[in-house]
Short mmCIF file of C-alpha atoms in Angstrom, two decimals:
data_model
loop_
_atom_site.label_atom_id
_atom_site.label_comp_id
_atom_site.label_asym_id
_atom_site.label_seq_id
_atom_site.Cartn_x
_atom_site.Cartn_y
_atom_site.Cartn_z
CA UNK A 1 -11.09 92.59 -78.08
CA UNK A 2 -13.83 89.88 -79.71
CA UNK A 3 -15.92 91.87 -81.59
CA UNK A 4 -19.45 90.36 -80.63
CA UNK A 5 -21.34 88.76 -83.53
CA UNK A 6 -24.82 87.11 -83.58
CA UNK A 7 -24.29 83.40 -83.72
CA UNK A 8 -26.97 80.12 -84.15
CA UNK A 9 -26.36 76.64 -83.65
CA UNK A 10 -26.20 76.12 -87.43
CA UNK A 11 -23.62 78.78 -88.23
CA UNK A 12 -20.12 77.18 -89.60
CA UNK A 13 -18.43 78.02 -86.22
CA UNK A 14 -20.24 75.55 -84.21
CA UNK A 15 -18.54 72.10 -83.56
CA UNK A 16 -19.31 69.34 -85.36
CA UNK A 17 -21.00 67.43 -82.88
CA UNK A 18 -23.64 70.84 -82.41
CA UNK A 19 -21.82 71.84 -78.99
CA UNK A 20 -20.41 75.37 -79.15
CA UNK A 21 -16.62 76.04 -80.27
CA UNK A 22 -14.89 79.04 -78.48
CA UNK A 23 -15.50 81.35 -81.16
CA UNK A 24 -19.29 81.00 -81.60
CA UNK A 25 -19.52 81.30 -77.45
CA UNK A 26 -17.53 84.71 -77.46
CA UNK A 27 -20.38 85.57 -80.42
CA UNK A 28 -23.39 84.47 -78.12
CA UNK A 29 -22.35 86.87 -75.78
CA UNK A 30 -24.36 89.68 -77.97
CA UNK A 31 -27.35 87.65 -77.43
CA UNK A 32 -30.70 89.49 -77.28
CA UNK A 33 -31.89 90.87 -73.79
CA UNK A 34 -34.87 88.75 -72.39
CA UNK A 35 -37.00 91.21 -70.44
CA UNK A 36 -38.55 91.23 -66.91
CA UNK A 37 -41.95 90.64 -66.46
CA UNK A 38 -43.84 93.88 -65.95
CA UNK A 39 -43.68 93.64 -62.54
CA UNK A 40 -39.75 93.74 -62.06
CA UNK A 41 -39.78 90.09 -61.47
CA UNK A 42 -37.35 87.53 -62.30
CA UNK A 43 -39.12 85.60 -65.52
CA UNK A 44 -38.46 81.47 -64.89
CA UNK A 45 -35.97 80.19 -67.39
CA UNK A 46 -38.00 77.97 -69.59
CA UNK A 47 -37.09 74.33 -69.40
CA UNK A 48 -35.09 74.64 -66.55
CA UNK A 49 -36.00 72.19 -63.40
CA UNK A 50 -36.53 75.37 -60.88
CA UNK A 51 -38.72 75.18 -58.25
CA UNK A 52 -37.91 78.87 -56.83
CA UNK A 53 -40.60 80.45 -58.90
CA UNK A 54 -40.17 84.23 -59.26
CA UNK A 55 -37.50 86.32 -57.39
CA UNK A 56 -38.10 89.57 -56.03
CA UNK A 57 -35.46 92.42 -56.50
CA UNK A 58 -34.44 92.31 -52.81
CA UNK A 59 -35.47 90.21 -50.13
CA UNK A 60 -37.31 91.69 -47.11
CA UNK A 61 -34.55 93.09 -44.69
CA UNK A 62 -31.98 92.73 -47.24
CA UNK A 63 -31.30 96.55 -48.09
CA UNK A 64 -30.75 96.87 -43.76
CA UNK A 65 -27.72 94.92 -44.39
CA UNK A 66 -26.48 96.68 -47.40
CA UNK A 67 -22.89 97.94 -46.53
CA UNK A 68 -22.37 95.81 -43.80
CA UNK A 69 -18.76 93.82 -43.50
CA UNK A 70 -19.03 90.15 -44.66
CA UNK A 71 -17.17 89.43 -41.06
CA UNK A 72 -19.96 91.37 -39.02
CA UNK A 73 -22.38 89.14 -40.98
CA UNK A 74 -20.55 86.18 -40.18
CA UNK A 75 -20.44 86.96 -36.27
CA UNK A 76 -24.28 87.63 -36.94
CA UNK A 77 -24.96 84.48 -38.31
CA UNK A 78 -22.62 82.38 -35.96
CA UNK A 79 -24.26 83.84 -32.75
CA UNK A 80 -27.33 82.76 -33.78
CA UNK A 81 -26.35 79.37 -34.28
CA UNK A 82 -25.57 79.04 -37.72
CA UNK A 83 -22.85 76.22 -38.79
CA UNK A 84 -20.20 78.51 -40.16
CA UNK A 85 -18.89 75.33 -42.65
CA UNK A 86 -22.76 75.63 -44.28
CA UNK A 87 -22.92 79.37 -44.98
CA UNK A 88 -19.44 80.77 -45.63
CA UNK A 89 -17.88 80.00 -48.95
CA UNK A 90 -14.21 78.26 -49.40
CA UNK A 91 -11.51 80.61 -48.65
CA UNK A 92 -9.74 80.35 -52.32
CA UNK A 93 -12.94 82.13 -53.50
CA UNK A 94 -11.69 85.59 -53.23
CA UNK A 95 -12.13 88.95 -55.08
CA UNK A 96 -10.55 88.54 -58.46
CA UNK A 97 -10.75 92.17 -59.24
CA UNK A 98 -10.23 95.40 -57.29
CA UNK A 99 -12.97 95.82 -54.67
CA UNK A 100 -14.25 98.61 -52.39
CA UNK A 101 -16.73 97.69 -49.52
CA UNK A 102 -19.16 95.05 -49.47
CA UNK A 103 -20.82 93.33 -52.57
CA UNK A 104 -24.64 92.08 -51.09
CA UNK A 105 -27.55 91.00 -53.00
CA UNK A 106 -30.28 88.31 -53.63
CA UNK A 107 -28.97 84.99 -55.80
CA UNK A 108 -29.87 84.01 -59.11
CA UNK A 109 -28.16 80.92 -60.04
CA UNK A 110 -26.46 79.01 -62.68
CA UNK A 111 -25.63 75.15 -62.39
CA UNK A 112 -23.19 73.15 -64.62
CA UNK A 113 -22.86 69.37 -64.36
CA UNK A 114 -19.75 67.02 -65.71
CA UNK A 115 -20.32 65.50 -68.90
CA UNK A 116 -20.62 66.96 -72.74
CA UNK A 117 -19.90 70.57 -73.65
CA UNK A 118 -22.68 72.87 -73.55
CA UNK A 119 -24.72 73.16 -76.73
CA UNK A 120 -26.13 76.69 -77.87
CA UNK A 121 -29.30 76.56 -76.36
CA UNK A 122 -27.75 75.16 -73.17
CA UNK A 123 -25.91 78.25 -73.09
CA UNK A 124 -28.96 80.47 -73.60
CA UNK A 125 -31.12 78.71 -71.52
CA UNK A 126 -28.73 78.24 -68.40
CA UNK A 127 -26.10 80.94 -68.67
CA UNK A 128 -27.63 83.59 -70.54
CA UNK A 129 -31.18 83.87 -69.66
CA UNK A 130 -30.66 84.12 -65.63
CA UNK A 131 -28.10 86.92 -66.39
CA UNK A 132 -30.79 88.89 -68.97
CA UNK A 133 -33.70 88.55 -66.49
CA UNK A 134 -31.92 88.95 -63.05
CA UNK A 135 -33.57 91.95 -61.21
CA UNK A 136 -31.07 94.79 -60.68
CA UNK A 137 -29.28 94.29 -57.36
CA UNK A 138 -28.84 90.60 -57.82
CA UNK A 139 -25.87 88.75 -57.59
CA UNK A 140 -25.36 85.81 -59.70
CA UNK A 141 -23.91 82.59 -58.50
CA UNK A 142 -22.22 79.73 -60.86
CA UNK A 143 -21.77 76.06 -59.71
CA UNK A 144 -18.87 74.79 -61.52
CA UNK A 145 -19.30 71.03 -61.31
CA UNK A 146 -15.71 70.55 -61.31
CA UNK A 147 -12.83 71.02 -58.98
CA UNK A 148 -10.39 71.85 -62.27
CA UNK A 149 -10.28 75.75 -62.33
CA UNK A 150 -11.71 76.71 -65.49
CA UNK A 151 -12.81 79.85 -66.89
CA UNK A 152 -16.87 80.13 -66.52
CA UNK A 153 -16.76 83.62 -68.01
CA UNK A 154 -15.19 86.50 -69.80
CA UNK A 155 -15.39 90.23 -70.39
CA UNK A 156 -18.48 89.83 -72.54
CA UNK A 157 -20.61 88.25 -70.00
CA UNK A 158 -19.63 90.70 -67.20
CA UNK A 159 -20.73 93.51 -70.16
CA UNK A 160 -24.13 92.28 -69.56
CA UNK A 161 -24.31 91.68 -65.74
CA UNK A 162 -23.41 95.39 -65.63
CA UNK A 163 -25.80 96.44 -67.58
CA UNK A 164 -28.28 94.65 -66.23
CA UNK A 165 -27.48 96.34 -62.92
CA UNK A 166 -26.36 92.94 -61.11
CA UNK A 167 -24.43 93.39 -58.17
CA UNK A 168 -21.66 90.87 -58.65
CA UNK A 169 -20.78 87.69 -59.87
CA UNK A 170 -19.30 84.76 -57.42
CA UNK A 171 -18.37 81.34 -58.98
CA UNK A 172 -16.25 78.24 -57.55
CA UNK A 173 -13.93 78.39 -60.54
CA UNK A 174 -11.83 80.56 -62.47
CA UNK A 175 -12.54 83.57 -65.30
CA UNK A 176 -10.41 85.76 -67.71
CA UNK A 177 -10.00 88.67 -69.58
CA UNK A 178 -9.55 90.43 -66.09
CA UNK A 179 -7.79 93.16 -67.26
CA UNK A 180 -10.83 94.58 -69.23
CA UNK A 181 -12.90 93.04 -66.32
CA UNK A 182 -11.03 95.31 -63.94
CA UNK A 183 -12.20 98.42 -65.78
CA UNK A 184 -16.23 97.49 -65.89
CA UNK A 185 -16.32 98.18 -61.85
CA UNK A 186 -18.32 95.22 -60.68
CA UNK A 187 -17.23 92.87 -58.46
CA UNK A 188 -16.08 89.37 -59.37
CA UNK A 189 -14.98 86.79 -56.95
CA UNK A 190 -13.47 83.67 -58.08
CA UNK A 191 -10.93 81.12 -57.50
CA UNK A 192 -8.64 83.00 -59.83
CA UNK A 193 -7.58 83.24 -63.87
CA UNK A 194 -7.53 80.86 -66.26
CA UNK A 195 -6.79 81.01 -70.21
CA UNK A 196 -9.07 78.52 -71.28
CA UNK A 197 -12.81 77.51 -70.85
CA UNK A 198 -14.65 74.46 -69.77
CA UNK A 199 -14.60 72.77 -73.09
CA UNK A 200 -16.49 69.11 -73.07
CA UNK A 201 -15.43 68.70 -69.74
CA UNK A 202 -18.80 70.61 -68.15
CA UNK A 203 -22.18 71.90 -69.32
CA UNK A 204 -24.68 73.84 -67.72
CA UNK A 205 -27.63 72.00 -66.72
CA UNK A 206 -30.04 74.38 -64.87
CA UNK A 207 -30.99 77.99 -63.66
CA UNK A 208 -32.35 79.48 -60.84
CA UNK A 209 -32.10 76.10 -58.79
CA UNK A 210 -30.20 75.68 -55.33
CA UNK A 211 -26.63 75.95 -56.00
CA UNK A 212 -23.70 74.39 -54.00
CA UNK A 213 -20.67 77.13 -54.25
CA UNK A 214 -17.84 76.87 -52.42
CA UNK A 215 -19.25 73.69 -50.12
CA UNK A 216 -22.28 76.31 -49.56
CA UNK A 217 -25.79 75.99 -50.55
CA UNK A 218 -27.31 78.88 -52.01
CA UNK A 219 -30.75 79.14 -52.97
CA UNK A 220 -32.26 81.57 -55.26
CA UNK A 221 -33.21 84.91 -53.11
CA UNK A 222 -30.78 83.70 -50.77
CA UNK A 223 -28.60 86.95 -49.54
CA UNK A 224 -24.94 86.39 -50.76
CA UNK A 225 -22.46 88.84 -49.50
CA UNK A 226 -18.56 89.20 -50.24
CA UNK A 227 -15.82 91.40 -49.70
CA UNK A 228 -12.16 90.93 -49.46
CA UNK A 229 -12.33 89.03 -46.47
CA UNK A 230 -14.39 86.22 -47.71
CA UNK A 231 -17.73 85.51 -49.40
CA UNK A 232 -20.80 84.03 -47.32
CA UNK A 233 -24.60 83.34 -47.84
CA UNK A 234 -27.40 84.41 -45.76
CA UNK A 235 -30.44 82.13 -45.98
CA UNK A 236 -33.55 84.00 -46.94
CA UNK A 237 -35.11 83.10 -43.56
CA UNK A 238 -32.78 84.35 -41.33
CA UNK A 239 -32.45 88.09 -42.83
CA UNK A 240 -34.65 90.08 -40.64
CA UNK A 241 -33.09 88.25 -37.20
CA UNK A 242 -29.78 88.87 -38.96
CA UNK A 243 -30.30 92.42 -39.64
CA UNK A 244 -31.59 92.77 -35.86
CA UNK A 245 -28.44 91.24 -34.38
CA UNK A 246 -26.26 93.43 -36.94
CA UNK A 247 -27.42 96.73 -35.70
CA UNK A 248 -26.63 95.63 -32.33
CA UNK A 249 -23.22 94.68 -32.90
CA UNK A 250 -22.30 97.63 -34.99
CA UNK A 251 -23.42 99.30 -32.11
CA UNK A 252 -20.96 97.87 -29.59
CA UNK A 253 -18.25 98.18 -32.45
CA UNK A 254 -19.36 101.74 -32.84
CA UNK A 255 -18.83 102.34 -28.66
CA UNK A 256 -15.64 100.26 -28.44
CA UNK A 257 -14.00 102.66 -31.46
CA UNK A 258 -15.26 105.79 -29.65
CA UNK A 259 -14.14 104.78 -26.06
CA UNK A 260 -10.53 103.73 -28.24
CA UNK A 261 -10.46 107.09 -29.49
CA UNK A 262 -10.91 108.97 -26.21
CA UNK A 263 -7.49 106.88 -24.87
CA UNK A 264 -9.59 103.90 -22.72
CA UNK A 265 -7.83 101.01 -22.53
CA UNK A 266 -8.95 98.03 -24.71
CA UNK A 267 -9.85 95.65 -21.63
CA UNK A 268 -12.46 99.08 -20.42
CA UNK A 269 -13.25 99.96 -24.24
CA UNK A 270 -13.95 96.38 -25.68
CA UNK A 271 -17.89 95.55 -25.66
CA UNK A 272 -18.49 91.75 -26.35
#
């Protein structure tokens, strides 16, 4: 296990161009926490082109969807007329560590883009700060900005997420340190494992802005849900309507299940 170290841009571990070396990046995993505001809201990330303002810990109606399967949420959104091509994430974003139940929570986001490798300041502002300031129960969503699978995070960052009480992490690229992460009991959804980080191919450019992850646009505060069947986003303005329909669909499923248990035929028991 790498021993965390406090690193600065002028450390000997910094690359000649001022960007982060792998060793320095790992050391920054011990960066100091950024506290929440007194109201328990997300403190906007300084310098980020964010239009989202502050985020509450849970959107109205979000608690009603806790524990609901991703498939049932998908059915509800579809019945309400939402385009599944827009609210479901790509099929290759899967549970990377053993996961039970459904991870669900409001999104906090980090956005990467192609280009130079990230500086220490970029990493602090757009990767560490949104995690440190995230309300408990949030889901951290990372847009990688690349089609290549690279590791967007490892054990130390997941330790920080768990300490902050995040509900889980979703990225459209890879991750590493999976054996260690698997012991942390925090849901992680990615495209798979990979040994190496992004290097100079991409760099973080913003936090708590709308991102595109797995083909779906996810805004700060939208509900992100994922389980072993897949991942999706519930737009914040649709949460109450989805919650009402989910209750109806759950009632029909329960009635069908009970009828089948009594020996009814599938034709007679199934409620559409």
